[in-house]
Amino acid sequence: MKMLLTGYHGTTLDNANRILKEEKFNISNKDTEWLGEGIYYYVNISDAYEWKNADAILHSVIKIDDSEYLDIDSSNGTIVFNEMLECISSLQEKTIKMDANNVQKNQYAVMKMLWESYPKIKVISASFPKTRTIFKTLLDRRPIRKEFCVRNNEYIKCTQLIKRRDLDD
C-alpha cells in the first residue's frame, strides 16, 4: 500500500532556491549523520525552524510503499535496530570500526549497516533528544524531535518553500 510522508527541511534560502531550481536535494553523507546517508527531514516544522542557519524551510511530500518505511520507534523498528546492534557487536573487531568517543559516528555505522542489510527500505525515522547531555538516566525526560531520512530524491514528489521570515510574522 502506498503511503505519503510530509516533512520539513531547514536550510539557507540560497540552498532552498537551488534545490527548487534543480528539483534535487544533495545527499547528506557525513559519518556523523544519525540515520545514515540521505536527505533529512523533521516531522514538525518547529524543529526545522530551529535548525542552525535555517532562514528557509522546504516542505516536501514523500511517496513510498508502506513496506519501504522503517520507524525505529515502532516495536518492529526497535527489533530490527537491536538485531543490527547485536550483529555489529559480533563483527566489530573484524569489519566495523566503532569510536568510543563519538556516539554519532557509532550511530552512523549502525545505520549504514541497516541500510545495506535492508535495501528495500527507502525511509527510516527515529526520535532523538533535542539537547545533548552527558548524563545517562533510566528515564530521559528531555524533549525529543522526530527525524526521517529519505534514501534518495526519487521518492520526493513535491517540495515547496516556506521562508523563515513568513513564520516570524
Coordinates of N, CA and C in Angstrom, one line a residue:
M1 N 0.8 -1.2 0.0 CA 0.0 0.0 0.0 C 0.9 1.2 0.0
K2 N 0.5 2.2 -0.8 CA 1.3 3.5 -0.8 C 1.0 4.3 0.4
M3 N 2.1 5.1 0.8 CA 1.9 6.0 1.9 C 2.6 7.3 1.6
L4 N 2.1 8.4 2.1 CA 2.6 9.7 2.0 C 3.2 10.2 3.3
L5 N 4.4 10.7 3.3 CA 5.0 11.3 4.4 C 5.2 12.8 4.1
T6 N 5.1 13.6 5.1 CA 5.3 15.0 4.9 C 6.4 15.4 5.9
G7 N 7.4 16.2 5.4 CA 8.5 16.6 6.2 C 9.0 18.0 5.9
Y8 N 9.8 18.5 6.9 CA 10.3 19.9 6.8 C 11.8 19.8 6.9
H9 N 12.4 20.5 5.9 CA 13.9 20.5 5.8 C 14.4 22.0 6.0
G10 N 15.1 22.2 7.1 CA 15.6 23.6 7.3 C 16.9 23.8 6.6
T11 N 17.1 24.9 5.9 CA 18.3 25.2 5.1 C 18.4 26.7 4.9
T12 N 19.4 27.1 4.2 CA 19.6 28.5 3.9 C 18.7 28.8 2.7
L13 N 18.3 30.1 2.5 CA 17.5 30.5 1.4 C 18.1 30.2 0.1
D14 N 19.4 30.5 0.0 CA 20.2 30.2 -1.3 C 20.1 28.7 -1.6
N15 N 20.3 27.9 -0.6 CA 20.3 26.4 -0.9 C 18.9 26.0 -1.2
A16 N 17.9 26.5 -0.6 CA 16.5 26.2 -0.9 C 16.2 26.5 -2.3
N17 N 16.6 27.7 -2.8 CA 16.3 28.1 -4.1 C 17.0 27.2 -5.1
R18 N 18.3 26.8 -4.8 CA 19.0 25.8 -5.7 C 18.2 24.5 -5.7
I19 N 17.8 24.0 -4.6 CA 17.0 22.7 -4.6 C 15.8 22.8 -5.4
L20 N 15.1 23.9 -5.3 CA 13.8 24.1 -6.1 C 14.1 24.2 -7.6
K21 N 15.2 24.9 -7.9 CA 15.5 25.0 -9.3 C 16.0 23.7 -9.9
E22 N 16.8 23.0 -9.2 CA 17.4 21.7 -9.7 C 16.4 20.5 -9.5
E23 N 15.4 20.8 -8.6 CA 14.5 19.7 -8.2 C 15.2 18.5 -7.7
K24 N 16.2 18.8 -6.8 CA 17.1 17.8 -6.3 C 17.8 18.3 -5.0
F25 N 17.7 17.4 -4.0 CA 18.4 17.7 -2.7 C 19.8 17.0 -2.8
N26 N 20.8 17.6 -2.2 CA 22.1 16.9 -2.0 C 21.9 15.8 -0.9
I27 N 22.5 14.7 -1.1 CA 22.5 13.6 -0.2 C 23.5 14.0 0.9
S28 N 23.1 14.0 2.2 CA 24.0 14.2 3.3 C 24.7 12.9 3.6
N29 N 26.0 13.0 3.6 CA 26.8 11.7 3.7 C 27.9 11.8 4.7
K30 N 27.8 12.7 5.7 CA 28.8 12.8 6.7 C 28.7 11.6 7.6
D31 N 29.9 11.2 8.2 CA 29.8 10.0 9.1 C 29.3 10.3 10.5
T32 N 28.7 11.4 10.6 CA 28.1 11.7 11.9 C 26.5 11.8 11.8
E33 N 26.0 11.4 10.6 CA 24.6 11.5 10.4 C 23.9 10.4 11.2
W34 N 22.9 10.8 12.0 CA 22.2 9.9 12.9 C 21.5 8.7 12.2
L35 N 21.0 9.0 11.1 CA 20.2 8.0 10.4 C 20.9 7.5 9.1
G36 N 22.2 7.8 9.0 CA 22.9 7.3 7.8 C 22.8 8.3 6.7
E37 N 23.3 7.9 5.5 CA 23.3 8.8 4.3 C 21.8 9.0 3.8
G38 N 21.5 10.2 3.4 CA 20.2 10.5 2.8 C 19.9 12.0 2.9
I39 N 18.6 12.2 2.7 CA 18.0 13.6 2.8 C 17.2 13.6 4.1
Y40 N 17.5 14.6 4.9 CA 16.9 14.7 6.3 C 15.7 15.6 6.3
Y41 N 14.7 15.2 7.1 CA 13.5 16.0 7.3 C 13.2 15.9 8.8
Y42 N 12.5 16.9 9.3 CA 11.8 16.8 10.6 C 10.3 16.6 10.4
V43 N 9.7 15.9 11.3 CA 8.2 15.8 11.2 C 7.5 17.1 11.6
N44 N 8.1 17.8 12.5 CA 7.5 19.1 12.9 C 8.2 20.3 12.3
I45 N 7.5 21.2 11.9 CA 8.1 22.4 11.2 C 8.9 23.2 12.2
S46 N 8.5 23.2 13.5 CA 9.2 24.0 14.5 C 10.7 23.5 14.7
D47 N 10.9 22.2 14.5 CA 12.2 21.6 14.6 C 13.1 22.1 13.4
A48 N 12.5 22.1 12.2 CA 13.2 22.6 11.1 C 13.5 24.0 11.2
Y49 N 12.6 24.8 11.8 CA 12.8 26.2 12.0 C 14.0 26.5 13.0
E50 N 14.2 25.6 13.9 CA 15.3 25.7 14.9 C 16.6 25.3 14.4
W51 N 16.6 24.6 13.2 CA 17.9 24.1 12.7 C 18.9 25.2 12.5
K52 N 20.1 25.0 12.8 CA 21.1 26.1 12.6 C 21.2 26.7 11.2
N53 N 21.3 28.0 11.1 CA 21.4 28.7 9.9 C 20.2 28.6 9.0
A54 N 19.1 28.1 9.5 CA 17.9 28.0 8.6 C 17.2 29.3 8.5
D55 N 17.2 29.9 7.3 CA 16.3 31.0 7.0 C 15.3 30.6 6.0
A56 N 15.2 29.3 5.7 CA 14.1 28.8 4.8 C 13.8 27.4 5.2
I57 N 12.6 27.0 5.0 CA 12.2 25.7 5.2 C 11.5 25.1 4.0
L58 N 11.9 23.9 3.6 CA 11.3 23.3 2.5 C 10.4 22.2 3.0
H59 N 9.1 22.2 2.5 CA 8.1 21.3 2.9 C 8.0 20.3 1.8
S60 N 8.2 19.0 2.0 CA 8.2 18.0 1.0 C 7.2 16.9 1.3
V61 N 6.7 16.3 0.2 CA 5.8 15.1 0.3 C 6.6 14.0 -0.3
I62 N 6.7 12.9 0.5 CA 7.5 11.7 0.1 C 6.5 10.6 -0.1
K63 N 6.6 9.9 -1.3 CA 5.7 8.8 -1.6 C 6.4 7.5 -1.7
I64 N 6.1 6.5 -0.8 CA 6.7 5.2 -0.8 C 5.6 4.2 -0.5
D65 N 6.0 2.9 -0.7 CA 5.2 1.8 -0.2 C 5.4 1.7 1.3
D66 N 4.3 1.3 2.0 CA 4.5 1.2 3.5 C 5.6 0.2 3.9
S67 N 5.8 -0.8 3.0 CA 6.9 -1.8 3.3 C 8.3 -1.2 3.1
E68 N 8.4 0.0 2.6 CA 9.7 0.7 2.4 C 10.1 1.6 3.5
Y69 N 9.2 1.7 4.5 CA 9.4 2.6 5.6 C 9.7 1.9 6.9
L70 N 10.8 2.3 7.6 CA 11.1 1.7 8.9 C 11.2 2.8 10.0
D71 N 10.3 2.7 11.0 CA 10.3 3.6 12.1 C 11.0 2.9 13.3
I72 N 12.1 3.4 13.6 CA 12.9 2.8 14.7 C 12.2 2.9 16.0
D73 N 11.3 3.8 16.2 CA 10.5 4.0 17.4 C 9.4 2.9 17.5
S74 N 9.0 2.3 16.4 CA 8.0 1.2 16.5 C 8.6 -0.1 17.1
S75 N 7.7 -1.0 17.5 CA 8.2 -2.2 18.0 C 9.0 -3.0 17.0
N76 N 8.5 -3.1 15.8 CA 9.3 -3.8 14.7 C 10.6 -3.1 14.5
G77 N 10.6 -1.7 14.4 CA 11.8 -1.0 14.2 C 12.8 -1.2 15.3
T78 N 12.4 -1.2 16.5 CA 13.3 -1.5 17.6 C 13.9 -2.9 17.5
I79 N 13.1 -3.9 17.1 CA 13.7 -5.2 17.0 C 14.7 -5.2 15.9
V80 N 14.5 -4.6 14.7 CA 15.4 -4.5 13.6 C 16.7 -3.8 14.1
F81 N 16.5 -2.7 14.7 CA 17.7 -1.9 15.2 C 18.5 -2.7 16.2
N82 N 17.9 -3.4 17.2 CA 18.6 -4.2 18.1 C 19.3 -5.4 17.5
E83 N 18.7 -5.9 16.4 CA 19.4 -7.0 15.7 C 20.7 -6.5 15.0
M84 N 20.6 -5.2 14.5 CA 21.8 -4.6 13.9 C 22.9 -4.4 15.0
L85 N 22.5 -4.0 16.2 CA 23.4 -3.8 17.2 C 24.1 -5.1 17.6
E86 N 23.4 -6.1 17.7 CA 23.9 -7.5 18.0 C 24.9 -7.9 16.9
C87 N 24.5 -7.7 15.7 CA 25.3 -8.1 14.6 C 26.6 -7.3 14.6
I88 N 26.5 -6.0 14.8 CA 27.7 -5.2 14.8 C 28.6 -5.6 16.0
S89 N 28.1 -5.9 17.1 CA 28.9 -6.2 18.3 C 29.7 -7.5 18.0
S90 N 29.1 -8.4 17.2 CA 29.8 -9.7 16.9 C 30.8 -9.5 15.8
L91 N 30.6 -8.4 14.9 CA 31.6 -8.2 13.8 C 32.6 -7.1 14.1
Q92 N 32.3 -6.4 15.2 CA 33.1 -5.1 15.5 C 34.6 -5.2 15.2
E93 N 35.2 -6.2 15.8 CA 36.6 -6.3 15.7 C 37.1 -6.7 14.3
K94 N 36.2 -7.3 13.6 CA 36.7 -7.7 12.2 C 36.4 -6.7 11.1
T95 N 35.3 -6.1 11.1 CA 34.9 -5.2 10.0 C 34.5 -3.8 10.3
I96 N 34.0 -3.6 11.5 CA 33.4 -2.3 11.8 C 34.2 -1.5 12.9
K97 N 34.6 -0.3 12.6 CA 35.4 0.5 13.5 C 34.4 1.3 14.3
M98 N 34.3 1.1 15.6 CA 33.5 1.9 16.5 C 34.4 2.9 17.2
D99 N 33.9 4.0 17.5 CA 34.6 5.1 18.1 C 34.1 5.3 19.5
A100 N 34.9 5.0 20.5 CA 34.4 5.1 21.9 C 34.1 6.6 22.2
N101 N 34.7 7.5 21.5 CA 34.5 8.9 21.9 C 33.5 9.6 21.0
N102 N 32.8 8.9 20.1 CA 31.9 9.6 19.2 C 30.6 8.8 19.0
V103 N 29.6 9.1 19.7 CA 28.3 8.4 19.7 C 27.7 8.5 18.3
Q104 N 27.8 9.7 17.7 CA 27.2 9.9 16.4 C 27.9 9.0 15.3
K105 N 29.2 8.9 15.3 CA 29.8 8.0 14.4 C 29.4 6.6 14.6
N106 N 29.2 6.2 15.8 CA 28.7 4.8 16.1 C 27.3 4.6 15.6
Q107 N 26.5 5.6 15.8 CA 25.1 5.6 15.3 C 25.1 5.4 13.8
Y108 N 26.0 6.2 13.1 CA 26.1 6.2 11.7 C 26.5 4.8 11.2
A109 N 27.5 4.2 11.9 CA 27.9 2.8 11.5 C 26.8 1.8 11.6
V110 N 26.0 1.9 12.6 CA 24.8 1.0 12.8 C 23.8 1.2 11.6
M111 N 23.5 2.5 11.4 CA 22.5 2.8 10.3 C 23.0 2.5 8.9
K112 N 24.3 2.7 8.7 CA 24.9 2.3 7.4 C 24.7 0.8 7.2
M113 N 24.9 0.0 8.2 CA 24.8 -1.4 8.1 C 23.3 -1.8 7.9
L114 N 22.4 -1.1 8.6 CA 21.0 -1.3 8.4 C 20.5 -1.1 7.0
W115 N 20.9 0.1 6.5 CA 20.5 0.4 5.1 C 21.0 -0.7 4.1
E116 N 22.3 -1.1 4.3 CA 22.9 -2.1 3.4 C 22.2 -3.5 3.6
S117 N 21.7 -3.8 4.8 CA 21.1 -5.1 5.1 C 19.6 -5.1 4.6
Y118 N 19.0 -4.0 4.5 CA 17.6 -3.9 4.1 C 17.5 -2.9 2.9
P119 N 17.9 -3.4 1.7 CA 17.9 -2.4 0.6 C 16.5 -2.0 0.1
K120 N 15.5 -2.7 0.6 CA 14.1 -2.4 0.2 C 13.6 -1.1 1.0
I121 N 14.3 -0.8 2.1 CA 13.9 0.3 2.9 C 14.3 1.6 2.2
K122 N 13.4 2.6 2.1 CA 13.7 3.8 1.4 C 13.7 5.0 2.4
V123 N 13.0 4.9 3.5 CA 12.9 5.9 4.5 C 13.0 5.3 5.9
I124 N 13.8 5.9 6.7 CA 14.0 5.5 8.1 C 13.7 6.7 9.0
S125 N 12.9 6.5 10.1 CA 12.7 7.6 11.0 C 13.0 7.1 12.4
A126 N 13.3 8.1 13.3 CA 13.6 7.9 14.7 C 13.4 9.2 15.4
S127 N 13.2 9.1 16.7 CA 13.2 10.2 17.6 C 14.5 10.4 18.4
F128 N 14.9 11.6 18.5 CA 16.2 11.9 19.2 C 15.9 13.0 20.2
P129 N 16.7 13.1 21.3 CA 16.6 14.2 22.2 C 17.0 15.5 21.5
K130 N 16.4 16.6 21.8 CA 16.7 17.9 21.2 C 18.0 18.4 21.8
T131 N 18.3 18.1 23.0 CA 19.6 18.6 23.6 C 20.5 17.5 24.0
R132 N 21.7 17.7 24.0 CA 22.7 16.7 24.4 C 22.9 16.8 25.9
T133 N 23.3 15.7 26.5 CA 23.6 15.7 27.9 C 24.7 14.6 28.1
I134 N 25.5 14.8 29.1 CA 26.5 13.8 29.5 C 25.9 12.8 30.5
F135 N 24.7 13.1 31.0 CA 24.1 12.3 32.0 C 23.3 11.2 31.3
K136 N 23.5 9.9 31.8 CA 22.7 8.8 31.3 C 21.7 8.5 32.5
T137 N 20.4 8.5 32.2 CA 19.4 8.2 33.2 C 18.5 7.1 32.8
L138 N 17.8 6.5 33.7 CA 16.9 5.5 33.4 C 15.7 6.0 32.6
L139 N 15.3 7.2 32.8 CA 14.2 7.8 32.1 C 14.6 9.1 31.6
D140 N 14.8 9.3 30.3 CA 15.2 10.5 29.8 C 14.1 11.4 29.5
R141 N 14.0 12.5 30.2 CA 12.9 13.5 30.1 C 13.1 14.7 29.2
R142 N 14.2 14.6 28.5 CA 14.5 15.8 27.5 C 13.4 15.7 26.4
P143 N 13.1 16.9 25.9 CA 12.2 16.9 24.7 C 12.8 16.2 23.6
I144 N 12.0 15.6 22.7 CA 12.5 14.9 21.6 C 12.0 15.5 20.3
R145 N 12.7 15.2 19.2 CA 12.3 15.6 17.9 C 12.3 14.3 17.0
K146 N 11.4 14.3 16.1 CA 11.3 13.1 15.2 C 11.9 13.5 13.8
E147 N 12.9 12.7 13.4 CA 13.5 13.0 12.1 C 13.3 11.8 11.2
F148 N 13.3 12.0 9.9 CA 13.4 10.9 9.0 C 14.4 11.2 7.9
C149 N 14.9 10.1 7.3 CA 15.9 10.2 6.3 C 15.4 9.5 5.1
V150 N 15.4 10.1 3.9 CA 15.0 9.6 2.7 C 16.2 9.2 1.9
R151 N 16.3 8.0 1.4 CA 17.4 7.4 0.8 C 17.9 8.2 -0.4
N152 N 16.9 8.6 -1.3 CA 17.3 9.4 -2.4 C 16.2 10.3 -3.0
N153 N 16.4 11.1 -3.9 CA 15.5 12.1 -4.4 C 14.3 11.5 -5.2
E154 N 14.3 10.2 -5.6 CA 13.2 9.7 -6.5 C 11.9 9.6 -5.7
Y155 N 12.0 9.6 -4.4 CA 10.8 9.4 -3.6 C 10.1 10.7 -3.1
I156 N 10.8 11.8 -3.4 CA 10.3 13.1 -3.1 C 9.5 13.6 -4.2
K157 N 8.2 13.8 -4.0 CA 7.3 14.0 -5.1 C 6.9 15.5 -5.2
C158 N 7.0 16.3 -4.2 CA 6.6 17.7 -4.2 C 7.3 18.4 -3.1
T159 N 7.8 19.6 -3.5 CA 8.5 20.4 -2.5 C 8.1 21.9 -2.7
Q160 N 7.9 22.5 -1.6 CA 7.6 24.0 -1.6 C 8.4 24.7 -0.6
L161 N 8.6 26.0 -0.8 CA 9.4 26.9 0.0 C 8.5 27.6 1.1
I162 N 9.0 27.6 2.3 CA 8.4 28.4 3.4 C 9.5 29.2 3.9
K163 N 9.5 30.5 3.7 CA 10.5 31.4 4.1 C 10.4 31.6 5.6
R164 N 11.5 31.6 6.3 CA 11.5 31.8 7.8 C 10.9 33.0 8.2
R165 N 11.1 34.1 7.5 CA 10.5 35.4 7.9 C 9.0 35.3 7.8
D166 N 8.4 34.5 6.9 CA 7.0 34.3 6.9 C 6.4 33.7 8.2
L167 N 7.3 32.9 8.8 CA 6.8 32.2 10.1 C 7.0 33.2 11.2
D168 N 7.8 34.2 11.1 CA 8.0 35.1 12.2 C 6.9 36.2 12.3
D169 N 6.2 36.4 11.2 CA 5.2 37.4 11.2 C 4.0 37.0 12.0

